[in-house]
PDB file of C-alpha atoms in Angstrom:
ATOM      1  CA  SER A  16       3.442 -22.799  -1.842  1.00  0.00           C
ATOM      2  CA  ALA A  17       2.747 -21.830   1.762  1.00  0.00           C
ATOM      3  CA  TYR A  18       0.935 -18.675   0.663  1.00  0.00           C
ATOM      4  CA  GLU A  19      -2.381 -18.478  -1.108  1.00  0.00           C
ATOM      5  CA  VAL A  20      -3.846 -15.448  -2.873  1.00  0.00           C
ATOM      6  CA  ARG A  21      -7.432 -15.324  -1.679  1.00  0.00           C
ATOM      7  CA  GLU A  22      -8.453 -12.171  -3.470  1.00  0.00           C
ATOM      8  CA  CYS A  23      -6.983  -9.542  -5.770  1.00  0.00           C
ATOM      9  CA  ILE A  24      -9.425  -6.804  -6.736  1.00  0.00           C
ATOM     10  CA  VAL A  25      -8.636  -3.758  -8.847  1.00  0.00           C
ATOM     11  CA  TYR A  26     -10.843  -0.710  -8.405  1.00  0.00           C
ATOM     12  CA  ALA A  27     -10.635   1.109 -11.731  1.00  0.00           C
ATOM     13  CA  ASN A  28     -10.882   4.883 -11.973  1.00  0.00           C
ATOM     14  CA  SER A  29     -14.210   4.385 -13.786  1.00  0.00           C
ATOM     15  CA  GLY A  30     -15.683   3.003 -10.534  1.00  0.00           C
ATOM     16  CA  LYS A  31     -15.841  -0.628 -11.640  1.00  0.00           C
ATOM     17  CA  GLU A  32     -14.337  -3.490  -9.638  1.00  0.00           C
ATOM     18  CA  TYR A  33     -12.376  -6.267 -11.317  1.00  0.00           C
ATOM     19  CA  ASN A  34     -11.500  -9.512  -9.567  1.00  0.00           C
ATOM     20  CA  ILE A  35      -8.174 -10.539 -11.131  1.00  0.00           C
ATOM     21  CA  THR A  36      -7.289 -13.299  -8.660  1.00  0.00           C
ATOM     22  CA  ASP A  37      -7.130 -15.905 -11.439  1.00  0.00           C
ATOM     23  CA  LEU A  38      -4.716 -13.736 -13.467  1.00  0.00           C
ATOM     24  CA  VAL A  39      -2.105 -13.483 -10.688  1.00  0.00           C
ATOM     25  CA  GLY A  40       0.982 -15.547 -11.435  1.00  0.00           C
ATOM     26  CA  THR A  41       3.545 -14.243  -8.947  1.00  0.00           C
ATOM     27  CA  ILE A  42       3.746 -11.789  -6.083  1.00  0.00           C
ATOM     28  CA  GLU A  43       6.871 -10.224  -4.669  1.00  0.00           C
ATOM     29  CA  ILE A  44       6.570  -8.056  -1.573  1.00  0.00           C
ATOM     30  CA  SER A  45       9.531  -5.948  -0.462  1.00  0.00           C
ATOM     31  CA  GLU A  46       9.686  -4.336   2.953  1.00  0.00           C
ATOM     32  CA  SER A  47      12.565  -2.532   4.589  1.00  0.00           C
ATOM     33  CA  LEU A  48      13.275  -0.486   7.677  1.00  0.00           C
ATOM     34  CA  ASN A  49      14.806   2.117   5.377  1.00  0.00           C
ATOM     35  CA  THR A  50      11.609   2.812   3.429  1.00  0.00           C
ATOM     36  CA  GLU A  51       8.236   4.155   4.463  1.00  0.00           C
ATOM     37  CA  THR A  52       6.233   1.716   2.375  1.00  0.00           C
ATOM     38  CA  ILE A  53       6.018  -1.813   1.125  1.00  0.00           C
ATOM     39  CA  ASP A  54       6.552  -2.413  -2.577  1.00  0.00           C
ATOM     40  CA  VAL A  55       4.479  -5.103  -4.228  1.00  0.00           C
ATOM     41  CA  GLU A  56       5.042  -6.511  -7.705  1.00  0.00           C
ATOM     42  CA  ILE A  57       2.180  -8.627  -8.985  1.00  0.00           C
ATOM     43  CA  GLY A  58       2.955 -10.723 -12.057  1.00  0.00           C
ATOM     44  CA  ILE A  59      -0.071 -11.019 -14.328  1.00  0.00           C
ATOM     45  CA  VAL A  60      -0.642 -13.500 -17.147  1.00  0.00           C
ATOM     46  CA  ASP A  61      -3.462 -11.940 -19.123  1.00  0.00           C
ATOM     47  CA  GLY A  62      -5.382 -13.806 -21.797  1.00  0.00           C
ATOM     48  CA  ILE A  63      -8.543 -11.713 -21.505  1.00  0.00           C
ATOM     49  CA  GLN A  64      -7.109  -8.270 -22.417  1.00  0.00           C
ATOM     50  CA  PHE A  65      -7.717  -6.959 -18.895  1.00  0.00           C
ATOM     51  CA  LEU A  66      -5.583  -3.813 -19.298  1.00  0.00           C
ATOM     52  CA  GLU A  67      -7.407  -2.690 -22.412  1.00  0.00           C
ATOM     53  CA  ASN A  68     -10.919  -3.573 -21.208  1.00  0.00           C
ATOM     54  CA  ALA A  69     -10.566  -2.028 -17.739  1.00  0.00           C
ATOM     55  CA  ILE A  70      -8.515   0.943 -19.023  1.00  0.00           C
ATOM     56  CA  ILE A  71      -5.834   0.553 -16.353  1.00  0.00           C
ATOM     57  CA  SER A  72      -3.189   3.265 -16.521  1.00  0.00           C
ATOM     58  CA  GLY A  73      -1.929   3.557 -12.938  1.00  0.00           C
ATOM     59  CA  ASN A  74      -3.211   5.190  -9.731  1.00  0.00           C
ATOM     60  CA  GLU A  75      -5.998   2.608  -9.326  1.00  0.00           C
ATOM     61  CA  LYS A  76      -6.715   1.050  -5.954  1.00  0.00           C
ATOM     62  CA  LEU A  77      -5.922  -2.613  -5.469  1.00  0.00           C
ATOM     63  CA  SER A  78      -7.006  -4.861  -2.612  1.00  0.00           C
ATOM     64  CA  LEU A  79      -4.866  -7.945  -2.025  1.00  0.00           C
ATOM     65  CA  LYS A  80      -5.700 -10.696   0.459  1.00  0.00           C
ATOM     66  CA  ILE A  81      -3.085 -13.354   1.136  1.00  0.00           C
ATOM     67  CA  VAL A  82      -3.208 -16.259   3.583  1.00  0.00           C
ATOM     68  CA  HIS A  83      -0.234 -18.157   5.014  1.00  0.00           C
ATOM     69  CA  LYS A  84      -1.139 -21.765   5.712  1.00  0.00           C
ATOM     70  CA  SER A  85       0.551 -24.267   7.952  1.00  0.00           C
ATOM     71  CA  PHE A  86       1.138 -27.734   6.639  1.00  0.00           C
ATOM     72  CA  GLY A  87       0.228 -29.552   9.827  1.00  0.00           C
ATOM     73  CA  LYS A  88      -2.485 -32.112  10.283  1.00  0.00           C
ATOM     74  CA  ASP A  89      -5.345 -29.636  10.469  1.00  0.00           C
ATOM     75  CA  GLU A  90      -3.917 -27.090   7.955  1.00  0.00           C
ATOM     76  CA  LYS A  91      -5.315 -24.147   9.897  1.00  0.00           C
ATOM     77  CA  GLU A  92      -4.788 -20.708   8.504  1.00  0.00           C
ATOM     78  CA  LYS A  93      -1.974 -19.021  10.393  1.00  0.00           C
ATOM     79  CA  LYS A  94      -1.837 -15.434   9.206  1.00  0.00           C
ATOM     80  CA  LYS A  95      -3.969 -13.268   6.978  1.00  0.00           C
ATOM     81  CA  TYR A  96      -2.611 -10.245   5.164  1.00  0.00           C
ATOM     82  CA  ASP A  97      -5.021  -7.628   3.841  1.00  0.00           C
ATOM     83  CA  LEU A  98      -3.141  -5.049   1.795  1.00  0.00           C
ATOM     84  CA  ASN A  99      -4.650  -1.852   0.430  1.00  0.00           C
ATOM     85  CA  LEU A 100      -2.415  -0.694  -2.376  1.00  0.00           C
ATOM     86  CA  ARG A 101      -2.192   1.743  -5.286  1.00  0.00           C
ATOM     87  CA  ILE A 102      -0.964   0.786  -8.732  1.00  0.00           C
ATOM     88  CA  ALA A 103       2.064   2.969  -9.427  1.00  0.00           C
ATOM     89  CA  GLU A 104       2.954   1.617 -12.840  1.00  0.00           C
ATOM     90  CA  ILE A 105       2.613  -1.260 -15.246  1.00  0.00           C
ATOM     91  CA  GLY A 106       5.999  -2.707 -16.111  1.00  0.00           C
ATOM     92  CA  ARG A 107       7.746  -5.409 -18.091  1.00  0.00           C
ATOM     93  CA  PHE A 108       4.926  -5.740 -20.602  1.00  0.00           C
ATOM     94  CA  VAL A 109       5.435  -8.707 -22.965  1.00  0.00           C
ATOM     95  CA  ARG A 110       3.095 -10.041 -25.609  1.00  0.00           C
ATOM     96  CA  SER A 111       4.427 -13.614 -25.696  1.00  0.00           C
ATOM     97  CA  LYS A 112       1.948 -14.912 -28.276  1.00  0.00           C
ATOM     98  CA  PRO A 113      -1.203 -13.621 -29.928  1.00  0.00           C
ATOM     99  CA  GLY A 114      -3.958 -13.167 -27.357  1.00  0.00           C
ATOM    100  CA  THR A 115      -1.666 -13.549 -24.345  1.00  0.00           C
ATOM    101  CA  GLN A 116       0.283 -10.845 -22.568  1.00  0.00           C
ATOM    102  CA  SER A 117       2.175 -10.697 -19.319  1.00  0.00           C
ATOM    103  CA  TYR A 118       3.142  -7.708 -17.207  1.00  0.00           C
ATOM    104  CA  PHE A 119       3.764  -6.619 -13.650  1.00  0.00           C
ATOM    105  CA  LEU A 120       1.553  -4.320 -11.605  1.00  0.00           C
ATOM    106  CA  ILE A 121       3.960  -2.343  -9.445  1.00  0.00           C
ATOM    107  CA  CYS A 122       2.108  -1.194  -6.344  1.00  0.00           C
ATOM    108  CA  PHE A 123       2.786   0.643  -3.091  1.00  0.00           C
ATOM    109  CA  SER A 124       0.946   1.328   0.163  1.00  0.00           C
ATOM    110  CA  GLU A 125      -2.100   3.575   0.138  1.00  0.00           C
ATOM    111  CA  HIS A 126      -0.524   6.038   2.586  1.00  0.00           C
ATOM    112  CA  MET A 127       2.302   6.735   0.104  1.00  0.00           C
ATOM    113  CA  TYR A 128      -0.265   7.944  -2.427  1.00  0.00           C
ATOM    114  CA  THR A 129      -1.772  10.228   0.219  1.00  0.00           C
ATOM    115  CA  ASN A 130       1.710  11.438   1.171  1.00  0.00           C
ATOM    116  CA  ALA A 131       2.467  12.387  -2.434  1.00  0.00           C
ATOM    117  CA  ILE A 132      -0.631  14.556  -2.862  1.00  0.00           C
ATOM    118  CA  LYS A 133      -0.883  16.179   0.580  1.00  0.00           C
ATOM    119  CA  LYS A 134       1.155  19.011   2.115  1.00  0.00           C
ATOM    120  CA  LEU A 135       0.993  20.109   5.740  1.00  0.00           C
ATOM    121  CA  ILE A 136       0.770  23.875   6.183  1.00  0.00           C
ATOM    122  CA  ARG A 137      -0.546  24.342   9.694  1.00  0.00           C
ATOM    123  CA  PRO A 138       0.545  25.036  13.238  1.00  0.00           C
ATOM    124  CA  PHE A 139       1.261  22.198  15.652  1.00  0.00           C
ATOM    125  CA  GLU A 140       1.584  21.957  19.404  1.00  0.00           C
ATOM    126  CA  GLY A 141       2.038  19.068  21.816  1.00  0.00           C
ATOM    127  CA  SER A 142       4.398  16.201  22.428  1.00  0.00           C
ATOM    128  CA  ILE A 143       6.314  14.842  19.445  1.00  0.00           C
ATOM    129  CA  GLY A 144       4.685  11.427  19.864  1.00  0.00           C
ATOM    130  CA  SER A 145       1.137  12.795  19.830  1.00  0.00           C
ATOM    131  CA  ILE A 146       1.841  15.012  16.794  1.00  0.00           C
ATOM    132  CA  ILE A 147       3.284  12.044  14.877  1.00  0.00           C
ATOM    133  CA  SER A 148       0.341   9.878  15.925  1.00  0.00           C
ATOM    134  CA  ASN A 149      -2.108  12.510  14.648  1.00  0.00           C
ATOM    135  CA  ILE A 150      -0.277  12.789  11.310  1.00  0.00           C
ATOM    136  CA  CYS A 151      -0.390   9.004  10.851  1.00  0.00           C
ATOM    137  CA  LYS A 152      -4.040   8.636  11.764  1.00  0.00           C
ATOM    138  CA  LYS A 153      -5.601  11.833  10.406  1.00  0.00           C
ATOM    139  CA  ASP A 154      -3.427  12.912   7.490  1.00  0.00           C
ATOM    140  CA  LEU A 155      -2.132   9.581   6.169  1.00  0.00           C
ATOM    141  CA  LYS A 156      -5.278   7.697   7.262  1.00  0.00           C
ATOM    142  CA  ILE A 157      -3.302   4.661   8.408  1.00  0.00           C
ATOM    143  CA  GLU A 158      -5.836   2.353  10.038  1.00  0.00           C
ATOM    144  CA  LYS A 159      -3.620  -0.476  11.226  1.00  0.00           C
ATOM    145  CA  ILE A 160      -0.957   1.170  13.321  1.00  0.00           C
ATOM    146  CA  GLU A 161       1.027  -0.090  16.238  1.00  0.00           C
ATOM    147  CA  LYS A 162       1.076   1.905  19.442  1.00  0.00           C
ATOM    148  CA  ILE A 163       3.096   5.098  19.187  1.00  0.00           C
ATOM    149  CA  ASN A 164       4.689   6.369  22.379  1.00  0.00           C
ATOM    150  CA  THR A 165       2.853   9.659  22.878  1.00  0.00           C
ATOM    151  CA  GLU A 166       4.314  10.238  26.335  1.00  0.00           C
ATOM    152  CA  THR A 167       7.448  11.994  25.148  1.00  0.00           C
ATOM    153  CA  LYS A 168       8.942  14.713  27.309  1.00  0.00           C
ATOM    154  CA  GLY A 169       8.326  18.344  26.579  1.00  0.00           C
ATOM    155  CA  ILE A 170       5.804  20.212  24.524  1.00  0.00           C
ATOM    156  CA  ILE A 171       6.836  21.690  21.212  1.00  0.00           C
ATOM    157  CA  LYS A 172       5.137  24.344  19.151  1.00  0.00           C
ATOM    158  CA  GLY A 173       5.622  25.444  15.558  1.00  0.00           C
ATOM    159  CA  ILE A 174       4.298  25.555  12.004  1.00  0.00           C
ATOM    160  CA  PHE A 175       4.767  22.930   9.315  1.00  0.00           C
ATOM    161  CA  PRO A 176       6.436  24.718   6.381  1.00  0.00           C
ATOM    162  CA  ARG A 177       4.682  23.022   3.453  1.00  0.00           C
ATOM    163  CA  LEU A 178       5.917  19.483   4.136  1.00  0.00           C
ATOM    164  CA  SER A 179       4.475  16.166   3.060  1.00  0.00           C
ATOM    165  CA  PRO A 180       3.246  14.135   6.062  1.00  0.00           C
ATOM    166  CA  LEU A 181       6.196  11.700   6.018  1.00  0.00           C
ATOM    167  CA  ASP A 182       8.689  14.555   5.648  1.00  0.00           C
ATOM    168  CA  ALA A 183       7.004  16.261   8.623  1.00  0.00           C
ATOM    169  CA  ILE A 184       7.423  13.086  10.707  1.00  0.00           C
ATOM    170  CA  THR A 185      11.089  12.854   9.710  1.00  0.00           C
ATOM    171  CA  TRP A 186      11.578  16.533  10.515  1.00  0.00           C
ATOM    172  CA  LEU A 187       9.957  16.122  13.949  1.00  0.00           C
ATOM    173  CA  ASN A 188      12.144  13.112  14.772  1.00  0.00           C
ATOM    174  CA  ARG A 189      15.300  14.861  13.653  1.00  0.00           C
ATOM    175  CA  ASN A 190      14.610  18.129  15.477  1.00  0.00           C
TER     176      ASN A 190
END
């Protein structure tokens, strides 16, 4: 009850935008230090046949805006979360009664979609920190990124051997 969904917009592959904020029943966000992404499950209660009308099949962009409110005297907004996601799959589909269906949109971070379709086959040179920073900003197009220590010792030089961006980062850290 301390969180409020301000906006949930699906950008269909046809180019149309659908505001499904009123269809959202539950949201579960999973984040871990052991994974490169956040996983978001959005529970939808659909009485308007959204899936069929919008032709949602997966891979669509989804913008989710959530606000955490304090319950003090002034009820000021504390934190805002703007998540840019991709729909990976539609799961747990149930048609509970005629005209009503429920399902979960299983989503992940936008940079994971980019990571899955992009391979790095190019030379690199510089400090490990600056190479990783460039991969995050240029290849994965991560806009909101904390400061990466680019002042690492030593300059390295090599060629990425057909690695996805996140595998290249892991490889650089390991070697």
